[in-house]
């Protein structure tokens, strides 16, 4: 076998996901792309905002000498300063470039953080439903993943967390707005979470880091204010990117920010810079760093995503589906009418609607819909959802 045992095992465990993608590709080939309603990917339909094009053109027409060279592994000081200024504005805390490391997206940021902090066997706690890649990222760096359930609104259960933290716990990852549920944590929950983590640090005499994955921080609806983790816990690190707020997932640009009062902050930041280099990222894209430093206050029109959410949510509820209304990100996570979520997702495929089974996110019995697609695809999917609802007597049956 040419691949390692570890990679081979992970690939085999994920093979049903691959099979589903292959089946989806076959459907598209058979019926034509336009007749298949693909709601399976979190690839934003929107183009980057016009300010992005303007900056890109300005750079192309007035290149900065040396703008494509290597740089400090943490990123350009000007870009880190722009991110720090924006975070200071949003939070009232005093961030400096010394707390910011530019990365290849939030995925790169997560790998850098986990590589830096984990000793073999250290535990990292995550909450289901979770972004599936967390499992691989934690395993990449020899950590042990501990998955905890959430409540019926997809909020972490703090009593369960309290019992789960032990002397081997190194970090807790939270993700709000959440992929796949769209849940946004309340400020009160974040506050109680911070208090609990502090108590556990004291109890075990450990440094317990809170890693807040904020890839969707700006994609938030209904006039909600995003409750930042910073005021509630000083051992916080955020990982985020411009993949979603500027619709640039292919450009791989994001950052790590460390709480200015985090203990051993300098050592951590040095570790992140070292790992950014030695994991082979070296530094985040130079071109993108030149651009996003001017775009810290720019976001795609979130209201357009909110309209898509409302359209889909209202129709699904009308058909009898059981859905918690998402407050952010661009996913919906309804209960599967069939206990077997893989079977249900296959059923939807019969009507050429592509979704992802909840077990891919650690929550069997649900399925994920991505609604960051064009309106034609959303509208086209309704027939399939309706037929599935009818087949499972949804409209007339309470479903628990
Ligand atoms: C919750 C979450 N975290 C991290 C990422 C990775 O994002 P990026 O493209 O910035 O690496 C994603 C991507 O979909 C995500 O959904």
Short mmCIF file of C-alpha atoms and ligand atoms in Angstrom, two decimals:
data_model
loop_
_atom_site.label_atom_id
_atom_site.label_comp_id
_atom_site.label_asym_id
_atom_site.label_seq_id
_atom_site.Cartn_x
_atom_site.Cartn_y
_atom_site.Cartn_z
CA UNK A 1 0.00 0.00 0.00
CA UNK A 2 1.51 3.32 -1.05
CA UNK A 3 -0.41 5.55 1.35
CA UNK A 4 0.29 5.37 5.09
CA UNK A 5 -1.89 3.22 7.36
CA UNK A 6 -3.21 6.38 9.03
CA UNK A 7 -4.18 8.06 5.75
CA UNK A 8 -5.53 4.80 4.33
CA UNK A 9 -7.76 4.34 7.37
CA UNK A 10 -9.07 7.92 7.26
CA UNK A 11 -9.75 7.61 3.54
CA UNK A 12 -11.65 4.36 4.06
CA UNK A 13 -13.73 5.89 6.85
CA UNK A 14 -14.61 8.81 4.61
CA UNK A 15 -15.18 6.66 1.57
CA UNK A 16 -18.99 6.77 1.68
CA UNK A 17 -18.74 10.57 1.39
CA UNK A 18 -16.55 10.11 -1.67
CA UNK A 19 -19.00 7.58 -3.07
CA UNK A 20 -21.83 10.07 -2.67
CA UNK A 21 -19.86 12.73 -4.49
CA UNK A 22 -19.15 10.27 -7.26
CA UNK A 23 -22.83 9.40 -7.51
CA UNK A 24 -23.63 13.11 -7.66
CA UNK A 25 -21.10 13.63 -10.45
CA UNK A 26 -22.69 10.73 -12.35
CA UNK A 27 -26.13 12.34 -11.95
CA UNK A 28 -24.83 15.61 -13.38
CA UNK A 29 -23.33 13.82 -16.32
CA UNK A 30 -26.52 11.92 -16.99
CA UNK A 31 -29.06 14.73 -16.62
CA UNK A 32 -26.89 17.84 -17.28
CA UNK A 33 -25.60 20.23 -14.58
CA UNK A 34 -28.65 22.47 -14.91
CA UNK A 35 -31.04 19.64 -14.09
CA UNK A 36 -29.29 18.62 -10.89
CA UNK A 37 -29.85 20.77 -7.79
CA UNK A 38 -26.57 20.67 -5.92
CA UNK A 39 -26.94 21.88 -2.34
CA UNK A 40 -24.02 19.84 -1.05
CA UNK A 41 -21.11 22.30 -1.12
CA UNK A 42 -20.24 25.36 0.96
CA UNK A 43 -18.84 27.18 -2.06
CA UNK A 44 -20.24 30.74 -2.03
CA UNK A 45 -22.26 31.64 -5.11
CA UNK A 46 -21.48 35.34 -4.74
CA UNK A 47 -18.67 37.10 -6.53
CA UNK A 48 -16.24 39.11 -4.38
CA UNK A 49 -17.39 42.71 -3.71
CA UNK A 50 -16.48 45.40 -6.30
CA UNK A 51 -13.87 46.84 -3.88
CA UNK A 52 -11.89 43.62 -4.34
CA UNK A 53 -11.79 44.02 -8.13
CA UNK A 54 -10.74 47.66 -7.71
CA UNK A 55 -7.82 46.77 -5.43
CA UNK A 56 -6.79 43.95 -7.75
CA UNK A 57 -6.80 46.27 -10.76
CA UNK A 58 -4.90 48.99 -8.88
CA UNK A 59 -2.18 46.51 -7.97
CA UNK A 60 -1.98 45.13 -11.49
CA UNK A 61 -1.64 48.63 -12.93
CA UNK A 62 0.68 49.97 -10.21
CA UNK A 63 2.69 47.01 -8.98
CA UNK A 64 4.58 47.51 -5.71
CA UNK A 65 8.24 46.60 -6.23
CA UNK A 66 8.94 43.21 -4.63
CA UNK A 67 5.26 42.49 -4.10
CA UNK A 68 5.59 38.82 -5.09
CA UNK A 69 8.61 38.02 -2.91
CA UNK A 70 8.84 36.01 0.29
CA UNK A 71 8.05 37.97 3.43
CA UNK A 72 8.01 37.45 7.20
CA UNK A 73 6.23 34.16 7.87
CA UNK A 74 3.59 35.97 9.96
CA UNK A 75 2.63 38.14 7.00
CA UNK A 76 3.09 41.79 6.01
CA UNK A 77 3.22 44.13 9.03
CA UNK A 78 0.76 46.51 7.26
CA UNK A 79 -1.78 43.73 6.74
CA UNK A 80 -1.44 42.50 10.32
CA UNK A 81 -1.83 46.10 11.49
CA UNK A 82 -5.02 46.51 9.42
CA UNK A 83 -6.51 43.32 10.91
CA UNK A 84 -5.47 44.39 14.43
CA UNK A 85 -7.06 47.82 13.93
CA UNK A 86 -10.32 46.26 12.76
CA UNK A 87 -10.43 43.80 15.68
CA UNK A 88 -9.70 46.65 18.12
CA UNK A 89 -12.58 48.62 16.60
CA UNK A 90 -14.98 45.64 16.80
CA UNK A 91 -14.07 44.60 20.34
CA UNK A 92 -12.72 47.63 22.20
CA UNK A 93 -9.62 45.57 23.10
CA UNK A 94 -6.17 46.76 22.07
CA UNK A 95 -4.84 44.41 19.37
CA UNK A 96 -1.41 44.95 17.82
CA UNK A 97 0.16 43.30 14.74
CA UNK A 98 2.02 41.09 17.24
CA UNK A 99 -1.19 39.17 17.94
CA UNK A 100 -2.05 38.52 14.28
CA UNK A 101 -0.64 35.84 11.94
CA UNK A 102 -1.86 35.79 8.32
CA UNK A 103 -2.66 32.24 7.15
CA UNK A 104 -3.82 30.18 4.19
CA UNK A 105 -7.48 30.39 5.14
CA UNK A 106 -9.14 29.26 8.36
CA UNK A 107 -8.14 25.69 7.51
CA UNK A 108 -4.47 26.67 7.44
CA UNK A 109 -4.97 28.64 10.66
CA UNK A 110 -6.51 25.65 12.45
CA UNK A 111 -3.68 23.36 11.40
CA UNK A 112 -1.07 25.90 12.50
CA UNK A 113 -2.71 26.31 15.92
CA UNK A 114 -3.17 22.58 16.51
CA UNK A 115 0.36 21.77 15.35
CA UNK A 116 1.73 24.39 17.73
CA UNK A 117 -0.16 23.43 20.88
CA UNK A 118 -0.67 19.65 20.82
CA UNK A 119 1.50 17.01 22.43
CA UNK A 120 0.70 13.44 21.39
CA UNK A 121 -2.45 12.34 23.21
CA UNK A 122 -3.65 15.82 24.21
CA UNK A 123 -7.43 16.09 23.98
CA UNK A 124 -9.34 18.59 21.89
CA UNK A 125 -13.06 18.94 22.54
CA UNK A 126 -15.48 19.69 19.70
CA UNK A 127 -19.28 19.80 19.58
CA UNK A 128 -21.51 17.85 17.18
CA UNK A 129 -22.61 18.77 14.64
CA UNK A 130 -19.09 19.90 13.68
CA UNK A 131 -17.13 20.92 10.58
CA UNK A 132 -16.02 17.45 9.47
CA UNK A 133 -12.40 18.41 8.81
CA UNK A 134 -11.80 19.04 12.55
CA UNK A 135 -11.39 15.29 13.00
CA UNK A 136 -8.60 15.13 10.40
CA UNK A 137 -6.92 18.33 11.57
CA UNK A 138 -6.74 17.12 15.18
CA UNK A 139 -5.47 13.74 14.02
CA UNK A 140 -2.87 15.46 11.76
CA UNK A 141 -1.16 16.71 14.91
CA UNK A 142 -1.54 13.58 17.09
CA UNK A 143 -4.37 14.98 19.21
CA UNK A 144 -7.29 12.97 20.52
CA UNK A 145 -10.71 14.25 19.56
CA UNK A 146 -13.53 14.25 22.10
CA UNK A 147 -16.95 14.91 20.55
CA UNK A 148 -19.69 16.27 22.79
CA UNK A 149 -23.38 16.60 21.96
CA UNK A 150 -25.30 19.87 21.72
CA UNK A 151 -28.88 20.60 22.78
CA UNK A 152 -31.91 20.66 20.47
CA UNK A 153 -30.96 24.21 19.34
CA UNK A 154 -27.38 23.00 18.56
CA UNK A 155 -25.92 24.91 21.54
CA UNK A 156 -23.10 23.30 23.59
CA UNK A 157 -24.28 21.73 26.86
CA UNK A 158 -22.06 23.19 29.54
CA UNK A 159 -22.80 20.50 32.14
CA UNK A 160 -21.60 17.87 29.66
CA UNK A 161 -18.53 19.99 28.88
CA UNK A 162 -17.77 20.39 32.57
CA UNK A 163 -17.72 16.63 33.03
CA UNK A 164 -15.63 16.08 29.89
CA UNK A 165 -12.71 18.42 30.65
CA UNK A 166 -9.78 16.71 32.34
CA UNK A 167 -6.06 17.15 32.89
CA UNK A 168 -5.35 16.04 29.28
CA UNK A 169 -7.67 18.63 27.71
CA UNK A 170 -5.65 21.17 25.77
CA UNK A 171 -8.30 23.03 23.81
CA UNK A 172 -11.99 23.43 23.10
CA UNK A 173 -13.04 24.38 19.56
CA UNK A 174 -16.26 26.30 19.06
CA UNK A 175 -17.73 27.35 15.74
CA UNK A 176 -20.36 30.08 15.68
CA UNK A 177 -22.03 30.78 13.25
CA UNK A 178 -21.93 27.05 12.85
CA UNK A 179 -21.32 24.84 9.87
CA UNK A 180 -23.58 22.81 9.43
CA UNK A 181 -26.41 24.05 11.70
CA UNK A 182 -26.28 27.84 11.20
CA UNK A 183 -26.55 28.25 15.01
CA UNK A 184 -25.11 31.45 16.50
CA UNK A 185 -24.17 31.20 20.20
CA UNK A 186 -25.75 33.70 22.62
CA UNK A 187 -23.51 36.07 24.54
CA UNK A 188 -24.71 34.55 27.82
CA UNK A 189 -23.58 31.09 26.67
CA UNK A 190 -20.16 32.42 25.63
CA UNK A 191 -19.87 34.13 29.01
CA UNK A 192 -20.72 30.96 30.96
CA UNK A 193 -18.38 28.97 28.72
CA UNK A 194 -15.50 31.35 29.49
CA UNK A 195 -16.22 31.13 33.22
CA UNK A 196 -16.28 27.33 33.12
CA UNK A 197 -13.01 27.10 31.19
CA UNK A 198 -11.36 29.44 33.68
CA UNK A 199 -12.54 27.30 36.61
CA UNK A 200 -11.21 24.16 34.93
CA UNK A 201 -7.83 25.79 34.25
CA UNK A 202 -7.53 26.54 37.96
CA UNK A 203 -8.80 23.09 39.00
CA UNK A 204 -6.29 21.18 36.83
CA UNK A 205 -3.47 23.73 36.78
CA UNK A 206 -3.44 23.66 32.97
CA UNK A 207 -3.57 26.13 30.12
CA UNK A 208 -6.90 25.47 28.45
CA UNK A 209 -7.26 27.25 25.12
CA UNK A 210 -10.51 28.27 23.52
CA UNK A 211 -10.20 28.12 19.72
CA UNK A 212 -13.05 30.07 18.17
CA UNK A 213 -13.55 29.23 14.50
CA UNK A 214 -15.15 32.39 13.14
CA UNK A 215 -15.10 31.62 9.43
CA UNK A 216 -18.71 32.89 9.23
CA UNK A 217 -18.52 35.75 11.78
CA UNK A 218 -19.79 38.35 9.32
CA UNK A 219 -22.49 36.12 7.78
CA UNK A 220 -25.11 36.73 10.43
CA UNK A 221 -28.83 37.56 10.13
CA UNK A 222 -31.85 39.22 11.70
CA UNK A 223 -29.82 42.20 12.96
CA UNK A 224 -27.99 39.99 15.46
CA UNK A 225 -24.79 41.34 17.02
CA UNK A 226 -21.96 38.83 16.97
CA UNK A 227 -20.92 38.04 20.56
CA UNK A 228 -17.12 37.89 20.53
CA UNK A 229 -15.29 35.48 22.84
CA UNK A 230 -12.64 38.05 23.81
CA UNK A 231 -14.37 39.73 26.80
CA UNK A 232 -15.25 36.36 28.30
CA UNK A 233 -12.01 34.38 28.21
CA UNK A 234 -8.45 35.60 27.88
CA UNK A 235 -7.04 32.24 26.76
CA UNK A 236 -8.80 32.66 23.42
CA UNK A 237 -7.51 32.31 19.90
CA UNK A 238 -9.65 33.00 16.88
CA UNK A 239 -9.15 31.43 13.47
CA UNK A 240 -10.95 32.93 10.52
CA UNK A 241 -10.67 33.85 6.87
CA UNK A 242 -12.03 35.92 4.02
CA UNK A 243 -13.32 32.81 2.24
CA UNK A 244 -16.93 33.62 3.08
CA UNK A 245 -17.15 37.32 4.02
CA UNK A 246 -15.33 38.40 0.83
CA UNK A 247 -16.24 35.25 -1.17
CA UNK A 248 -12.58 34.34 -1.74
CA UNK A 249 -12.32 30.64 -0.76
CA UNK A 250 -10.04 29.80 -3.67
CA UNK A 251 -7.55 32.50 -2.72
CA UNK A 252 -6.67 30.98 0.68
CA UNK A 253 -6.44 34.05 2.87
CA UNK A 254 -7.23 34.16 6.59
CA UNK A 255 -5.66 34.82 9.95
CA UNK A 256 -5.09 33.77 13.55
CA UNK A 257 -5.65 36.34 16.30
CA UNK A 258 -4.54 35.76 19.89
CA UNK A 259 -6.09 37.50 22.91
CA UNK A 260 -3.75 40.35 23.96
CA UNK A 261 -3.91 39.06 27.57
CA UNK A 262 -3.41 35.36 26.77
CA UNK A 263 -0.81 33.84 29.08
CA UNK A 264 2.38 32.82 27.24
CA UNK A 265 1.12 34.86 24.28
CA UNK A 266 4.56 35.57 22.86
CA UNK A 267 5.60 31.93 22.98
CA UNK A 268 2.33 30.91 21.31
CA UNK A 269 2.70 33.51 18.56
CA UNK A 270 6.30 32.45 17.92
CA UNK A 271 5.04 28.86 17.69
CA UNK A 272 2.34 29.84 15.18
CA UNK A 273 4.85 31.68 13.00
CA UNK A 274 7.24 28.72 13.11
CA UNK A 275 4.47 26.24 12.24
CA UNK A 276 3.08 28.44 9.46
CA UNK A 277 6.52 28.06 7.88
CA UNK A 278 7.28 24.43 8.66
CA UNK A 279 3.87 23.04 7.75
CA UNK A 280 4.82 24.28 4.32
CA UNK A 281 2.41 27.19 4.04
CA UNK A 282 5.44 29.52 4.47
CA UNK A 283 3.17 32.57 4.38
CA UNK A 284 -0.33 33.53 3.27
CA UNK A 285 -0.71 34.70 -0.35
CA UNK A 286 1.23 37.94 -0.87
CA UNK A 287 -1.22 39.28 -3.44
CA UNK A 288 -4.22 38.67 -1.20
CA UNK A 289 -2.50 40.26 1.79
CA UNK A 290 -1.91 43.39 -0.28
CA UNK A 291 -5.61 43.46 -1.11
CA UNK A 292 -7.43 42.45 2.07
CA UNK A 293 -5.64 45.03 4.18
CA UNK A 294 -7.86 47.58 2.40
CA UNK A 295 -11.01 45.51 2.79
CA UNK A 296 -11.30 44.90 6.52
CA UNK A 297 -14.60 46.79 6.62
CA UNK A 298 -16.08 45.22 3.50
CA UNK A 299 -18.45 42.21 3.39
CA UNK A 300 -20.54 40.56 0.68
CA UNK A 301 -24.24 41.58 0.81
CA UNK A 302 -25.38 39.35 3.67
CA UNK A 303 -29.00 40.28 3.07
CA UNK A 304 -28.89 38.22 -0.14
CA UNK A 305 -28.00 35.11 1.87
CA UNK A 306 -30.71 35.97 4.38
CA UNK A 307 -33.28 36.07 1.55
CA UNK A 308 -32.17 32.62 0.42
CA UNK A 309 -32.42 31.35 3.99
CA UNK A 310 -35.95 32.74 4.36
CA UNK A 311 -37.06 31.32 1.04
CA UNK A 312 -35.82 27.82 1.79
CA UNK A 313 -36.75 27.79 5.46
CA UNK A 314 -40.34 28.93 4.81
CA UNK A 315 -40.82 26.31 2.11
CA UNK A 316 -39.32 23.46 4.14
CA UNK A 317 -41.39 24.32 7.21
CA UNK A 318 -44.46 24.52 4.98
CA UNK A 319 -43.75 21.02 3.70
CA UNK A 320 -43.53 19.69 7.26
CA UNK A 321 -39.76 19.43 7.72
CA UNK A 322 -38.38 19.98 11.19
CA UNK A 323 -35.73 22.71 10.98
CA UNK A 324 -34.09 25.03 13.53
CA UNK A 325 -33.96 28.44 11.82
CA UNK A 326 -30.30 29.27 11.10
CA UNK A 327 -29.13 32.67 12.39
CA UNK A 328 -25.89 32.75 10.42
CA UNK A 329 -23.56 30.99 7.93
CA UNK A 330 -25.34 29.57 4.86
CA UNK A 331 -26.38 26.08 5.87
CA UNK A 332 -29.55 24.47 7.16
CA UNK A 333 -29.59 21.25 9.15
CA UNK A 334 -33.10 19.71 9.10
CA UNK A 335 -34.06 16.45 10.75
CA UNK A 336 -34.05 13.59 8.29
CA UNK A 337 -37.53 12.12 7.77
CA UNK A 338 -35.83 8.72 7.69
CA UNK A 339 -33.81 7.62 10.70
CA UNK A 340 -31.09 6.61 8.24
CA UNK A 341 -29.86 9.98 6.95
CA UNK A 342 -27.71 8.37 4.25
CA UNK A 343 -30.77 6.54 2.89
CA UNK A 344 -32.72 9.82 2.91
CA UNK A 345 -29.97 11.72 1.09
CA UNK A 346 -29.95 8.93 -1.50
CA UNK A 347 -33.71 9.25 -1.79
CA UNK A 348 -33.37 12.99 -2.50
CA UNK A 349 -30.83 12.13 -5.19
CA UNK A 350 -33.62 10.29 -7.03
CA UNK A 351 -35.17 13.73 -7.54
CA UNK A 352 -31.74 15.12 -8.40
CA UNK A 353 -31.37 17.11 -5.17
CA UNK A 354 -27.93 16.78 -3.60
CA UNK A 355 -27.40 17.27 0.15
CA UNK A 356 -25.03 15.77 2.76
CA UNK A 357 -25.98 13.23 5.47
CA UNK A 358 -25.73 14.49 9.06
CA UNK A 359 -23.43 11.67 10.09
CA UNK A 360 -20.67 13.40 8.08
CA UNK A 361 -20.89 16.11 10.78
CA UNK A 362 -21.19 13.70 13.72
CA UNK A 363 -24.99 14.00 13.88
CA UNK A 364 -26.82 11.07 12.23
CA UNK A 365 -30.55 11.62 11.73
CA UNK A 366 -30.06 15.04 10.11
CA UNK A 367 -28.98 16.27 6.71
CA UNK A 368 -27.19 19.44 5.61
CA UNK A 369 -28.38 21.82 2.93
CA UNK A 370 -26.05 24.55 1.59
CA UNK A 371 -28.08 27.47 0.33
CA UNK A 372 -25.15 29.57 -0.94
CA UNK A 373 -26.33 28.71 -4.45
CA UNK A 374 -28.14 30.62 -7.18
CA UNK A 375 -31.90 31.11 -6.87
CA UNK A 376 -32.61 28.82 -9.83
CA UNK A 377 -30.97 25.91 -8.01
CA UNK A 378 -32.84 26.66 -4.78
CA UNK A 379 -36.17 26.94 -6.59
CA UNK A 380 -35.44 23.81 -8.60
CA UNK A 381 -34.77 21.79 -5.47
CA UNK A 382 -38.20 22.43 -3.96
CA UNK A 383 -39.93 19.79 -6.09
CA UNK A 384 -37.61 17.08 -4.76
CA UNK A 385 -38.02 18.19 -1.14
CA UNK A 386 -41.80 18.24 -1.65
CA UNK A 387 -41.88 14.73 -3.14
CA UNK A 388 -39.72 13.42 -0.29
CA UNK A 389 -41.99 15.09 2.26
CA UNK A 390 -45.02 13.49 0.64
CA UNK A 391 -43.39 10.08 0.44
CA UNK A 392 -42.73 10.20 4.17
CA UNK A 393 -46.15 11.69 5.02
CA UNK A 394 -44.50 14.73 6.46
CA UNK A 395 -47.16 17.35 6.05
CA UNK A 396 -49.68 15.30 8.00
CA UNK A 397 -47.40 13.73 10.59
CA UNK A 398 -45.73 15.15 13.70
CA UNK A 399 -42.13 14.11 13.50
CA UNK A 400 -40.12 13.84 16.70
C1 LIG B 1 -16.48 25.94 10.05
C2 LIG B 1 -15.42 26.08 9.04
N1 LIG B 1 -14.17 26.30 9.45
C3 LIG B 1 -13.15 26.43 8.59
C4 LIG B 1 -13.38 26.34 7.23
C5 LIG B 1 -12.22 26.49 6.29
O1 LIG B 1 -12.32 27.70 5.65
P1 LIG B 1 -11.16 28.29 4.72
O2 LIG B 1 -11.64 28.23 3.33
O3 LIG B 1 -11.00 29.68 5.20
O4 LIG B 1 -9.95 27.49 4.97
C6 LIG B 1 -14.67 26.11 6.75
C7 LIG B 1 -14.91 25.99 5.30
O5 LIG B 1 -15.97 25.72 4.82
C8 LIG B 1 -15.71 25.97 7.67
O6 LIG B 1 -16.96 25.74 7.27
#
